[in-house]
Short mmCIF file of C-alpha atoms and ligand atoms in Angstrom, two decimals:
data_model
loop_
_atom_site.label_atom_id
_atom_site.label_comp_id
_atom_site.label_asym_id
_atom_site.label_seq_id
_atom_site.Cartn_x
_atom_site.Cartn_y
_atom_site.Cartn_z
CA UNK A 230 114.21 105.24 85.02
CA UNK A 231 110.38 105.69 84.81
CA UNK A 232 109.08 109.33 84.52
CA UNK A 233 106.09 111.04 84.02
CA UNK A 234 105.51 113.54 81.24
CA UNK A 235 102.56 115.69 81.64
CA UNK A 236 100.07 117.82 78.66
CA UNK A 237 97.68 119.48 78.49
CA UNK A 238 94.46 118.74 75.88
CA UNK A 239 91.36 119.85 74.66
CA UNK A 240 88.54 117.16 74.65
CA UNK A 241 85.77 117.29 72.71
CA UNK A 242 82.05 117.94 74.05
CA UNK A 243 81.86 114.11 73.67
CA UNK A 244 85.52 113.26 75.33
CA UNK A 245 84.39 115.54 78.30
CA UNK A 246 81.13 114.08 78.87
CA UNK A 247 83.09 109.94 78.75
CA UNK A 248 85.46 111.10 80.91
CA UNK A 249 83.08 112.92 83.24
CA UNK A 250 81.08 110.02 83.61
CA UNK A 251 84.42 107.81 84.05
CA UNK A 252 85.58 110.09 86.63
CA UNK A 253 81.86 109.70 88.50
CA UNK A 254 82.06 105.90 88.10
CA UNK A 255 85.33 105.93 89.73
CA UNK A 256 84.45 108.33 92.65
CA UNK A 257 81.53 105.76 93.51
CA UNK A 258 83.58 102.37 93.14
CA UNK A 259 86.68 104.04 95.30
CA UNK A 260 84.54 105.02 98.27
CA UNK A 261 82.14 102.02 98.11
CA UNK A 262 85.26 99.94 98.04
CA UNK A 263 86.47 102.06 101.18
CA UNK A 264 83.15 101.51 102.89
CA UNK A 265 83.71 98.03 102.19
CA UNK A 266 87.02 97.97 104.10
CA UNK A 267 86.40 100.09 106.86
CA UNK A 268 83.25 98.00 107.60
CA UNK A 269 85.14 94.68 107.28
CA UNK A 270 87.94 95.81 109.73
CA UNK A 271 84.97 97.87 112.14
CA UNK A 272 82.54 95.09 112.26
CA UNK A 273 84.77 91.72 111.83
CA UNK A 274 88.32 92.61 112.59
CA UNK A 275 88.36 91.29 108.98
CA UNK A 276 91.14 92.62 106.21
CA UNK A 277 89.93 93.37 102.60
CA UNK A 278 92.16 93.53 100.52
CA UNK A 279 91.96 94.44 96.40
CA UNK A 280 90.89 90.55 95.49
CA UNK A 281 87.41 91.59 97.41
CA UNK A 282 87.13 94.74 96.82
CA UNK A 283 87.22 93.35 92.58
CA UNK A 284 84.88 91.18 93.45
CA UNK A 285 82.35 93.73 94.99
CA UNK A 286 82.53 95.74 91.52
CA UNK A 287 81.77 92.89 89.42
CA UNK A 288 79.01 92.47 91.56
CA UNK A 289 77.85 95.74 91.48
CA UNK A 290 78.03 96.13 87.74
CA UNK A 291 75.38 93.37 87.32
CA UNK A 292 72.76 95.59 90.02
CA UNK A 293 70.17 96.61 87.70
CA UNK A 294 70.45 100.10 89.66
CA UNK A 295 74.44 99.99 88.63
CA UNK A 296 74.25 99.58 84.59
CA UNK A 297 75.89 103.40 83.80
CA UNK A 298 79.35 101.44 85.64
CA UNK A 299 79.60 99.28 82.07
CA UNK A 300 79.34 102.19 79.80
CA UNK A 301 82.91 103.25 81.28
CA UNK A 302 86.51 101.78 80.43
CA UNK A 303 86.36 99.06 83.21
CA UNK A 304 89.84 99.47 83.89
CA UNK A 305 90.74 102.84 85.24
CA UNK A 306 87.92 101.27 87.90
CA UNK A 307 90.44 98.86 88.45
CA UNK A 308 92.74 101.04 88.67
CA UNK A 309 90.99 102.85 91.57
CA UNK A 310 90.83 99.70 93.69
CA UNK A 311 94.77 99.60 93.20
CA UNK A 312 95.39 102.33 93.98
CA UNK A 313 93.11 102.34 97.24
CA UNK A 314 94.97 99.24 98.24
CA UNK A 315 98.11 100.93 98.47
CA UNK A 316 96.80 103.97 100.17
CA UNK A 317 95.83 101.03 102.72
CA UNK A 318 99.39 99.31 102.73
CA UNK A 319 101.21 102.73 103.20
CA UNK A 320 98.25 103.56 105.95
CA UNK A 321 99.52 100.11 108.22
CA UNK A 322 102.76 100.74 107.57
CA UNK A 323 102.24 104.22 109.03
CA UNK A 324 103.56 106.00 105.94
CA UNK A 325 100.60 107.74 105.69
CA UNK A 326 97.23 108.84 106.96
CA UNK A 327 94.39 106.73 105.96
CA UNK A 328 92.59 107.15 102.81
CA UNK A 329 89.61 109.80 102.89
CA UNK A 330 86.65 109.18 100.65
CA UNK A 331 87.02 111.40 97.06
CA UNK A 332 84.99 114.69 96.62
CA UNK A 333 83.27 115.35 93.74
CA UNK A 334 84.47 119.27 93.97
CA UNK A 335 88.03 118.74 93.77
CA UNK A 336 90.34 117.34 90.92
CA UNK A 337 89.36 114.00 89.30
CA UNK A 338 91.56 111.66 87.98
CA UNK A 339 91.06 108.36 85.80
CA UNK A 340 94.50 105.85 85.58
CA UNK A 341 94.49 103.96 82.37
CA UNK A 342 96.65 101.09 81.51
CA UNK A 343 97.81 99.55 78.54
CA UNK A 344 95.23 97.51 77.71
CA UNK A 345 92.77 100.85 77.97
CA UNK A 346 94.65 103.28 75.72
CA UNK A 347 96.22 103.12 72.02
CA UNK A 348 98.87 105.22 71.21
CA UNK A 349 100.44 105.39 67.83
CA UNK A 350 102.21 107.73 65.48
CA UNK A 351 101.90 110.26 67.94
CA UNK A 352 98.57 110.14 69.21
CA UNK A 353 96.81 108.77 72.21
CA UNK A 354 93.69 107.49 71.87
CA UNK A 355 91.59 106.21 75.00
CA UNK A 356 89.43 103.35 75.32
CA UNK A 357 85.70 103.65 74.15
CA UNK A 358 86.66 106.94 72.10
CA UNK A 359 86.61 106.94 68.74
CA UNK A 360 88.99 110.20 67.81
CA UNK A 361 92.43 110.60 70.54
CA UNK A 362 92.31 113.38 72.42
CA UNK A 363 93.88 116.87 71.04
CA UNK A 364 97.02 116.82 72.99
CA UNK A 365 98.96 119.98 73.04
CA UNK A 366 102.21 117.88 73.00
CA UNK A 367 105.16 120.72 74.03
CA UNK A 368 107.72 118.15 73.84
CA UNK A 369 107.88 114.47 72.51
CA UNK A 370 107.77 111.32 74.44
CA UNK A 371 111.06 109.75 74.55
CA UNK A 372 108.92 105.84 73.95
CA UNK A 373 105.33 104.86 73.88
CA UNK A 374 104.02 105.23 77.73
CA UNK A 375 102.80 102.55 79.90
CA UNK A 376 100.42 104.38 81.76
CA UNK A 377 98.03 107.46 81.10
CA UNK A 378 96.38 109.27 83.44
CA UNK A 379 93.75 111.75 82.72
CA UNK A 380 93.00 114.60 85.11
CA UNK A 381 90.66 117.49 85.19
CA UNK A 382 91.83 119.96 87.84
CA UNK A 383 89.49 121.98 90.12
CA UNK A 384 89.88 125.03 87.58
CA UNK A 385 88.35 123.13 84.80
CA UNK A 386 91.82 122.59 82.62
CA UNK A 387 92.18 118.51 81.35
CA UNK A 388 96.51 117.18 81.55
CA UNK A 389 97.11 113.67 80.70
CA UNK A 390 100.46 113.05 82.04
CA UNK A 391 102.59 109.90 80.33
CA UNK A 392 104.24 107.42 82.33
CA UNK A 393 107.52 106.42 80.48
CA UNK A 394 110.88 104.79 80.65
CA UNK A 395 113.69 107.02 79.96
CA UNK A 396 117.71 106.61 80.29
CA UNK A 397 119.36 109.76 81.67
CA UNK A 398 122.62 110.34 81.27
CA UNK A 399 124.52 110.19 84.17
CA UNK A 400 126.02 113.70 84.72
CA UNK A 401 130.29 114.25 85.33
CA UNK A 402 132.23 117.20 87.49
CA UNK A 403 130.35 119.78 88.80
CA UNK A 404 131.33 121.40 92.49
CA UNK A 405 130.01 120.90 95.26
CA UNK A 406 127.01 122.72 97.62
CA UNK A 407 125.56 123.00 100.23
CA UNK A 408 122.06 124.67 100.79
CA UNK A 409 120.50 126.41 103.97
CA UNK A 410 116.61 126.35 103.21
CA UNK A 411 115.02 129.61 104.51
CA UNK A 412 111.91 132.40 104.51
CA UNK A 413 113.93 135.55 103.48
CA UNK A 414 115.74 133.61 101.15
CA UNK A 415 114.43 130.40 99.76
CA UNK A 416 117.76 129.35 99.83
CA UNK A 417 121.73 130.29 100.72
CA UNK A 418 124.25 128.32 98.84
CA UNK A 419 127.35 127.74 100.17
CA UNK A 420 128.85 129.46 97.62
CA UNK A 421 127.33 132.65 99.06
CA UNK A 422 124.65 132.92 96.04
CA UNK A 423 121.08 133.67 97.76
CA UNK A 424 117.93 132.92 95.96
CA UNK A 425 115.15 135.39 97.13
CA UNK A 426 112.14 133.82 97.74
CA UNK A 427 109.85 134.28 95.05
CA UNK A 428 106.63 134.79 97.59
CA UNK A 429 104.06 133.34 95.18
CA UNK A 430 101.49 132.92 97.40
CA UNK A 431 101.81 136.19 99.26
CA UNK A 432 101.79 138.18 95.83
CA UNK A 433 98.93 136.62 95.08
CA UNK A 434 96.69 136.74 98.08
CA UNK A 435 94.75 139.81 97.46
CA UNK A 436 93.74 138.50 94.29
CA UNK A 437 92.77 134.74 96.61
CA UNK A 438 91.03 136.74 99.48
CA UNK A 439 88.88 138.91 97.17
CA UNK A 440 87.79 136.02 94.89
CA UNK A 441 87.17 133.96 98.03
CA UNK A 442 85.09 136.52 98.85
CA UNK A 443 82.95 136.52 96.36
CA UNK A 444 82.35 132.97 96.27
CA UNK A 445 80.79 132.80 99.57
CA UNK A 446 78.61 135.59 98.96
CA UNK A 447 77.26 133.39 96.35
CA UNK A 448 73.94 131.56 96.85
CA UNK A 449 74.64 127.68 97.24
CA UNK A 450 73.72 125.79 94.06
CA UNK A 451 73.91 129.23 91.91
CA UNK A 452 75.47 129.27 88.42
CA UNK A 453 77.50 132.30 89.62
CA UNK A 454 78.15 130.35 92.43
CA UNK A 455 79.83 127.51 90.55
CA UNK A 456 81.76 130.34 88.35
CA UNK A 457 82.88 131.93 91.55
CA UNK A 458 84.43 128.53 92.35
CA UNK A 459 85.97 128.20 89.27
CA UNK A 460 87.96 131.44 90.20
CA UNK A 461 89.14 130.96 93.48
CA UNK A 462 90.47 127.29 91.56
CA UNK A 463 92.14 129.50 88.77
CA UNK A 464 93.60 131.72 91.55
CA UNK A 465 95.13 128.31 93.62
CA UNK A 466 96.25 127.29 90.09
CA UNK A 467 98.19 129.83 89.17
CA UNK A 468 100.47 129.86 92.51
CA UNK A 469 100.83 126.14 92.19
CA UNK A 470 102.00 126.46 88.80
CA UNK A 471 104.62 129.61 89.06
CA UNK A 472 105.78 127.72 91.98
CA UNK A 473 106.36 124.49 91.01
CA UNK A 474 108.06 126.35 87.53
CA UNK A 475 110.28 127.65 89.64
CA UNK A 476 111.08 124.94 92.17
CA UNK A 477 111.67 122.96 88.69
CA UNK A 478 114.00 125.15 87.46
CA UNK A 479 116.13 125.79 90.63
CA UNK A 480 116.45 122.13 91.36
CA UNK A 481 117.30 121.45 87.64
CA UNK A 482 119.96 124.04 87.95
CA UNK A 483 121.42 122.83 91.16
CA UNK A 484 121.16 119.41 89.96
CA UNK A 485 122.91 120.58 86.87
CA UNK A 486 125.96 122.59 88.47
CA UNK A 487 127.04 119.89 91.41
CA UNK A 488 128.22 116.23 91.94
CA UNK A 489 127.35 116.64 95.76
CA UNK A 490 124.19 118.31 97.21
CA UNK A 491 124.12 118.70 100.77
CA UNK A 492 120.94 119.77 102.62
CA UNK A 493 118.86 119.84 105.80
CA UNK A 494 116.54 116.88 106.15
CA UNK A 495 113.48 119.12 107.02
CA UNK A 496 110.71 117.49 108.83
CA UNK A 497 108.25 119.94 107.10
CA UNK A 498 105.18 118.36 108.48
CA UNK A 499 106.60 119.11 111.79
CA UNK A 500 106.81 122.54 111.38
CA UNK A 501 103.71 123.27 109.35
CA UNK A 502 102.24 122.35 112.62
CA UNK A 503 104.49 125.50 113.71
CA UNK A 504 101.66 127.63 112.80
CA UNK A 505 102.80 130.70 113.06
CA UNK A 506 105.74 130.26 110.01
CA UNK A 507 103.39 127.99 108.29
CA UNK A 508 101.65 129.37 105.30
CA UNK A 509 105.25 130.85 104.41
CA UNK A 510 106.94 127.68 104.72
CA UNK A 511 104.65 125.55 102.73
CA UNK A 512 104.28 128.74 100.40
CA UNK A 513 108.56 128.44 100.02
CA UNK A 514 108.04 125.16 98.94
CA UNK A 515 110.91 123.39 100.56
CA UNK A 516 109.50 119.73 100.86
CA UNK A 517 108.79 120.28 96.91
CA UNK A 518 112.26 121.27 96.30
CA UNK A 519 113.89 118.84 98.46
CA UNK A 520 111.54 115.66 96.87
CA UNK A 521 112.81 117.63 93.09
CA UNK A 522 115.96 117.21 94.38
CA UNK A 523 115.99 114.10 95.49
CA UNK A 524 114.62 112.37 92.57
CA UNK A 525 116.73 114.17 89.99
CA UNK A 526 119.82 113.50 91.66
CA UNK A 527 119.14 109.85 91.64
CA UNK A 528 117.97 109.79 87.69
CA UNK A 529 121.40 111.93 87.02
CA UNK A 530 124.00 110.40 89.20
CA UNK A 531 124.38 113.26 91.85
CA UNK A 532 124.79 112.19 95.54
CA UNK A 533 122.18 114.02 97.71
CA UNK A 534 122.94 114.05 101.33
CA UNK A 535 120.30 114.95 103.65
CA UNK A 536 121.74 116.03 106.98
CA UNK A 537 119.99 115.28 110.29
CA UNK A 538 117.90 118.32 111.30
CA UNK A 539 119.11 118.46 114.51
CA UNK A 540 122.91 119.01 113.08
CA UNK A 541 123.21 122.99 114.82
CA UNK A 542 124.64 124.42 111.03
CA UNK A 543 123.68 127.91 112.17
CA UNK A 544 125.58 127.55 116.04
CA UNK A 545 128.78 126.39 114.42
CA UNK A 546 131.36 128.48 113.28
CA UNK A 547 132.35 127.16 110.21
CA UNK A 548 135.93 128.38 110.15
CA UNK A 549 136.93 127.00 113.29
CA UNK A 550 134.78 124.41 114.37
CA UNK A 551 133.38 125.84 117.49
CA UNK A 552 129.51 125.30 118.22
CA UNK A 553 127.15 125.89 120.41
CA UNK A 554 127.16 129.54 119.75
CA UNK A 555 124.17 131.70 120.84
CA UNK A 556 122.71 133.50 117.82
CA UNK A 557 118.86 135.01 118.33
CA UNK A 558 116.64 134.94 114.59
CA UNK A 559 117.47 138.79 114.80
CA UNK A 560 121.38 138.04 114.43
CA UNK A 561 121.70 138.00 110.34
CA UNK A 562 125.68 138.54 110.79
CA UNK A 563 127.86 137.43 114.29
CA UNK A 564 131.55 137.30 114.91
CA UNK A 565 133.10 134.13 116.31
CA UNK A 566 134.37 134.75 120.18
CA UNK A 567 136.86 132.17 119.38
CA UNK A 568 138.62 132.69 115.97
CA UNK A 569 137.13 136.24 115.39
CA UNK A 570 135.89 135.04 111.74
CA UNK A 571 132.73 137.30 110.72
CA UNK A 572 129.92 135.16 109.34
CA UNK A 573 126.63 136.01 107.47
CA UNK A 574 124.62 133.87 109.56
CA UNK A 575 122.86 131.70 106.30
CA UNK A 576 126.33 131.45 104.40
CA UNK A 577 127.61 129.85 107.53
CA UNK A 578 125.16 127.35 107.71
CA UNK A 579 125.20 126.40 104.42
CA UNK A 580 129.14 125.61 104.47
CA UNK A 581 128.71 123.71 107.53
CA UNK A 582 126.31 122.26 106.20
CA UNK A 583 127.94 121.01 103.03
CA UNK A 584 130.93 120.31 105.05
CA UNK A 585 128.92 117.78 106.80
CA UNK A 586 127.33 116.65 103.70
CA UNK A 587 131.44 116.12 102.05
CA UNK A 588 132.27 113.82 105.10
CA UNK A 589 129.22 111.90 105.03
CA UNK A 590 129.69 110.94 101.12
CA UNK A 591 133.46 110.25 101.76
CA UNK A 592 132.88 108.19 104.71
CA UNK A 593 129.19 106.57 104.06
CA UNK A 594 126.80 105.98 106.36
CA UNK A 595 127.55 106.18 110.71
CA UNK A 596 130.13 108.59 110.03
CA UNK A 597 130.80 111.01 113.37
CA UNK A 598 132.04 114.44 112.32
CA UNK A 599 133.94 116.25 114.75
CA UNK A 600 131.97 119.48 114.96
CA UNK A 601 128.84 117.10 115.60
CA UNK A 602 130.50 115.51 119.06
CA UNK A 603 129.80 119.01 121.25
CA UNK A 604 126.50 118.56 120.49
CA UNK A 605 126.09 114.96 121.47
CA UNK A 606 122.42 114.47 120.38
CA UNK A 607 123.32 114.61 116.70
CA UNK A 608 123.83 112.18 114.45
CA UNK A 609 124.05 112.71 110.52
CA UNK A 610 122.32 110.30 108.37
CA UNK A 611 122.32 109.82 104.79
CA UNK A 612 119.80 108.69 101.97
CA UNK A 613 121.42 106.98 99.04
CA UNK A 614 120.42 107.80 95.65
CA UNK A 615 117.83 104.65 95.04
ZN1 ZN B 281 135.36 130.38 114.91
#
């Protein structure tokens, strides 16, 4: 399986001014390229695809107004043009939105491939640099990577993150869960276990709103201006990172613990247009823990089932089988009118829906579960582990 491992490192004045003007170069060649496209498809119903796009950067590098593109690694510029072709495939294939032209205030990023980087005895050297980069290296790479990828983030920290090969071991017994993704708690188990949600965002917004503050009393173009930025960046930063810790080590542990995962196929961009639950939601994190999960599960041999959204695992009693029960968002605990079984409303769910996560690993794919047919609309599908 191919993996990335990421580190932080320390470049020198040098390093940092190379990769700054890398990072410049491939700002310039990525929109131009994009120009190039859009302009093509606007003005001649015309499709450009990467073999053009090449061509326009060789010709650009021999523009007398373009010589500062040479003094750069030439292929994390290739790289770019890659990478903006696929943007462009997953764009026509409506996987995604269509690529937007880089900023020069956000995070940069330069893509280097083999040919571009050395790395030997433990150290990673970069093309065009004579020393390889101070690498805090927190754990070692299981082989030599095949692509490096240098990044400075909006709050002025460098990561190189490793693309390897790895072999996991697939991972034996374990139980089985079911999850029921929510705001008070991230997340019920099935096994009755509730994980609070940590709230990183939220404890950290006084801390946001006052730096953000100060940044835009800031004059435009100011030094303090620019160190203002850098604070509101450090602020972001620091929720991304406690949250993504966590989200790592809750899907690790889940992943860990069970054969069978069972949870709700969210459409999360669906409901972050729900604005009034939105900052919450994407501050819970549940498309990042669900993508954790999914990829883990594949690289250690653990079937995740993602149940159709529209399955009703809150409405059905999970004891008997009944559905279509009427709960309100202010009903935390209700008692069955049919079997008289007392549920805690996210407990519920989560049984029913690892319930309907056992049948569809049991019975594959088109399987109809009988608490689904009162409902008629539902279906349950299931992603197999790639
Ligand atoms: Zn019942």
């Amino acid at each position: 399986m191919e993996c990335a491992y990421r580190f932080r490192f320390y470049p020198t004045p040098e390093q940092a001014d190379l990769l700054n003007r890398t990072f410049g170069c491939v700002r310039v060649v990525y929109n131009r390229a994009r120009a190039l496209r859009e302009a093509a498809w606007a003005e001649r119903k015309e499709r450009c695809g990467f073999k053009q796009t090449n061509a326009m950067l060789t010709a650009l590098k021999k523009l007398p107004g373009f010589a500062w593109l040479n003094a750069v690694s030439s292929v994390p510029l290739q790289q770019a043009l890659r990478h903006l072709d696929t943007a462009y495939r997953n764009f026509f294939q409506r996987h995604a939105r269509s690529p937007q032209f880089r900023r020069k205030d956000g995070p940069q990023s330069a893509e280097f491939t083999k040919s571009a980087f050395r790395y030997r005895d433990g150290t990673l050297t970069l093309a065009k640099m004579a020393e390889p980069l101070a690498v805090v290296w927190s754990r070692a790479l299981p082989s030599a990577p095949s692509t490096v990828t240098v990044t400075r983030e909006a709050d002025g920290r460098w990561y190189v993150s490793c693309r390897v090969i790895t072999h996991a071991e697939p991972l034996t017994g374990g139980a089985e869960v079911g999850i029921d993704l929510g705001l008070k708690d991230l997340a019920v188990l099935s096994t009755g276990e509730k994980i609070a949600n940590p709230r990183h965002l939220a404890k950290r917004r006084k801390r946001l709103i006052r730096e953000q503050r100060r940044l835009a009393r800031k004059q435009k173009g100011s030094k303090n201006r620019a160190k203002a930025r850098l604070k509101v960046a450090r602020a972001y930063a620091a929720v991304r990172h406690a949250r993504h810790d966590f989200l790592h080590k809750l899907s690790r542990r889940l992943v860990n613990e069970n054969q069978v995962i069972a949870v709700e196929n969210l459409s999360v961009r669906g409901m972050l247009k729900a604005k009034r639950h939105s900052r919450s939601i994407a501050d819970a994190g549940w498309g990042e823990l669900i993508r954790m999960l999914t990829y883990k599960a594949a690289w250690y041999g653990r079937t995740l089932v993602k149940i159709d959204r529209f399955y009703p695992s809150t409405k059905t009693c999970g004891t008997c089988g009944t559905t279509g029960h009427t709960l309100t968002l202010a009903d935390r605990d209700w008692t069955c009118p049919d079997c008289g079984a007392h549920h805690d409303r996210d407990h519920n769910a989560a049984r029913n829906i690892l319930a309907a996560g056992l049948a569809v690993a049991a019975c594959g794919e088109g399987v109809s579960l009988g608490v689904l047919r009162h409902s008629g609309q539902s279906s349950v599908k299931q992603e197999p582990a790639p």
